[in-house]
Coordinates of C-alpha atoms in Angstrom, one line a residue:
Q1 CA -51.5 132.5 -210.8
D2 CA -52.5 129.0 -211.8
V3 CA -49.8 127.6 -209.4
I4 CA -51.3 129.7 -206.5
Q5 CA -54.8 128.6 -207.4
L6 CA -53.8 124.9 -207.6
T7 CA -52.0 125.2 -204.2
A8 CA -55.0 126.9 -202.6
M9 CA -57.3 124.2 -203.9
R10 CA -55.0 121.5 -202.5
I11 CA -54.9 123.3 -199.1
L12 CA -58.7 123.4 -199.0
F13 CA -58.9 119.7 -199.7
D14 CA -56.4 119.0 -197.0
L15 CA -58.3 121.1 -194.5
F16 CA -61.5 119.3 -195.4
F17 CA -59.8 116.0 -195.1
V18 CA -58.4 116.7 -191.7
F19 CA -61.3 118.6 -190.1
G20 CA -64.2 117.5 -192.2
E21 CA -67.5 119.4 -192.4
D22 CA -67.0 120.8 -188.9
L23 CA -64.6 123.3 -190.3
F24 CA -67.0 124.2 -193.1
P25 CA -70.5 124.0 -191.7
A26 CA -72.2 125.2 -195.0
H27 CA -71.7 122.4 -197.5
A28 CA -72.7 121.1 -200.9
D29 CA -76.1 122.7 -201.0
S30 CA -75.0 126.3 -200.3
Q31 CA -76.2 129.3 -202.3
E32 CA -74.4 132.0 -204.1
D33 CA -73.9 135.3 -202.2
D34 CA -75.0 138.7 -203.5
N35 CA -71.9 139.2 -205.6
G36 CA -72.2 135.8 -207.4
G37 CA -69.6 134.2 -205.1
H38 CA -69.9 130.9 -203.4
T39 CA -70.7 130.7 -199.7
S40 CA -69.1 127.4 -199.2
P41 CA -65.5 126.2 -199.7
L42 CA -67.0 122.9 -200.9
E43 CA -68.8 124.8 -203.7
I44 CA -65.5 126.4 -204.7
L45 CA -63.9 123.0 -204.9
L46 CA -66.8 121.7 -207.0
D47 CA -66.2 124.5 -209.5
F48 CA -62.7 123.1 -210.1
L49 CA -64.3 119.8 -211.5
G50 CA -65.4 121.9 -214.5
S51 CA -62.1 123.7 -215.0
E52 CA -60.6 124.0 -218.4
D53 CA -57.2 123.5 -216.8
Q54 CA -56.5 119.7 -216.8
D55 CA -54.3 119.8 -213.7
M56 CA -57.0 121.7 -211.7
R57 CA -59.7 119.4 -212.8
T58 CA -57.7 116.3 -212.1
D59 CA -56.5 117.4 -208.7
A60 CA -60.1 118.3 -207.8
A61 CA -61.4 114.9 -208.8
E62 CA -58.6 113.3 -206.9
G63 CA -59.4 115.4 -203.8
F64 CA -63.0 114.5 -203.9
A65 CA -62.2 110.8 -204.4
K66 CA -60.0 111.0 -201.3
L67 CA -62.8 112.7 -199.3
F68 CA -65.3 110.0 -200.4
F69 CA -62.9 107.2 -199.6
A70 CA -62.2 108.6 -196.1
D71 CA -65.9 109.1 -195.5
R72 CA -65.5 112.8 -195.1
I73 CA -68.3 113.5 -197.6
N74 CA -71.4 111.5 -198.5
S75 CA -73.0 113.5 -201.4
P76 CA -74.7 111.7 -204.3
R77 CA -74.6 115.0 -206.2
I78 CA -70.8 115.2 -206.0
F79 CA -70.5 111.5 -206.7
S80 CA -72.6 112.0 -209.8
R81 CA -70.3 114.8 -210.9
L82 CA -67.3 112.4 -210.7
I83 CA -69.2 109.8 -212.8
L84 CA -70.0 112.5 -215.4
L85 CA -66.4 113.7 -215.5
F86 CA -65.2 110.1 -215.9
F87 CA -67.5 109.5 -218.9
N88 CA -67.2 113.0 -220.4
P89 CA -65.5 112.9 -223.9
V90 CA -63.7 116.1 -223.0
T91 CA -61.6 114.2 -220.4
E92 CA -60.8 111.4 -222.9
D93 CA -57.1 112.4 -223.2
D94 CA -56.7 113.1 -219.5
D95 CA -54.9 109.8 -218.5
R96 CA -54.2 110.9 -214.9
L97 CA -57.9 111.7 -214.3
R98 CA -59.1 108.5 -215.9
Q99 CA -56.6 106.4 -214.0
C100 CA -57.5 108.0 -210.7
L101 CA -61.2 107.6 -211.1
S102 CA -61.0 104.1 -212.6
V103 CA -59.2 103.0 -209.5
F104 CA -61.4 105.0 -207.1
F105 CA -64.8 103.8 -208.2
P106 CA -64.5 100.1 -207.6
S107 CA -62.3 100.6 -204.6
F108 CA -64.9 102.9 -203.0
A109 CA -68.0 100.8 -204.0
Y110 CA -66.8 97.4 -203.0
V111 CA -65.7 98.3 -199.5
S112 CA -69.1 99.1 -198.0
S113 CA -72.7 98.7 -198.6
V114 CA -73.1 102.2 -197.3
H115 CA -71.0 103.4 -200.3
Q116 CA -73.2 101.3 -202.6
T117 CA -76.3 103.1 -201.2
L118 CA -74.6 106.4 -202.1
I119 CA -74.0 105.1 -205.7
E120 CA -77.7 104.1 -205.9
E121 CA -78.8 107.6 -204.9
A122 CA -76.5 109.1 -207.6
F123 CA -77.8 106.6 -210.2
M124 CA -80.9 108.3 -211.5
P125 CA -79.7 111.9 -211.4
T126 CA -76.6 110.9 -213.3
L127 CA -78.6 109.2 -216.0
R128 CA -81.1 112.1 -216.2
I129 CA -78.2 114.6 -216.8
I130 CA -76.8 112.5 -219.6
M131 CA -80.2 111.9 -221.2
D132 CA -81.2 115.5 -220.9
A133 CA -77.9 116.9 -222.2
P134 CA -78.4 119.3 -225.1
R135 CA -76.9 118.2 -228.4
T136 CA -74.2 120.8 -228.1
S137 CA -73.0 119.3 -224.8
P138 CA -70.2 116.7 -224.9
L139 CA -72.4 114.6 -222.5
S140 CA -74.8 114.1 -225.3
K141 CA -72.2 111.7 -226.8
V142 CA -72.1 109.6 -223.7
S143 CA -74.0 106.3 -223.9
P144 CA -76.5 106.1 -221.1
S145 CA -76.4 102.3 -221.3
K146 CA -72.7 102.2 -220.7
V147 CA -73.0 104.5 -217.7
M148 CA -75.9 102.4 -216.4
Q149 CA -73.9 99.2 -216.9
F150 CA -71.0 100.7 -215.0
L151 CA -73.1 101.8 -212.1
V152 CA -74.9 98.5 -211.8
Q153 CA -71.5 96.8 -211.7
L154 CA -70.5 99.1 -208.9
V155 CA -73.5 98.1 -206.8
D156 CA -72.9 94.4 -207.2
D157 CA -73.0 93.3 -203.6
S158 CA -71.4 89.9 -204.3
V159 CA -68.1 91.6 -204.6
I160 CA -68.2 93.7 -201.4
M161 CA -65.0 93.2 -199.5
R162 CA -66.6 93.7 -196.1
R163 CA -70.2 92.9 -195.1
E164 CA -72.0 95.3 -192.8
E165 CA -75.0 94.5 -190.5
G166 CA -78.3 96.3 -190.6
M167 CA -78.7 96.9 -194.4
G168 CA -81.8 94.8 -194.6
C169 CA -82.5 91.9 -196.9
S170 CA -82.7 93.7 -200.2
S171 CA -79.6 94.0 -202.3
P172 CA -78.5 97.1 -204.2
H173 CA -79.7 95.6 -207.4
E174 CA -83.2 95.0 -206.0
R175 CA -83.4 98.6 -204.8
L176 CA -82.2 99.9 -208.2
A177 CA -84.8 97.8 -209.9
I178 CA -87.5 99.3 -207.7
R179 CA -86.2 102.9 -208.4
L180 CA -86.2 102.2 -212.2
S181 CA -89.8 100.8 -212.2

């Protein structure tokens, strides 16, 4: 059954990658239906990020990383979930997950200022989740300052590989400082 579930998940990611949100009009902010099921394939995929099964969780993270990198999704909420997964002590021994995300984050962030804006939008919600985590949660062991330092590094516009026009004169660091004040 796990093999079937893993294959189905991969198929959903492939469909989303090829057809984008046009194939799945209800997306990240969908609600549960009357039976407690999800009304959006994207919500189903999000559930896999919290899977106890290491392969399912890692493949889900890799799928979302690919969708972000291909600009198929632009959700600060999902990006935040990837950051939380990366720093979560539960995934400490998941080398494949950590390697995937450690390559994805800078590659994604340093390609485009639009990507850095997405990271800015995920910044505060991510920190709030970590700081509000109950003591029983593994996230309570995550250092908010390390996460903050990591995210600030990702929005360093001096290392953007490609400059884009029309972003205005303020840098991501300036915009983050305004959000934090």
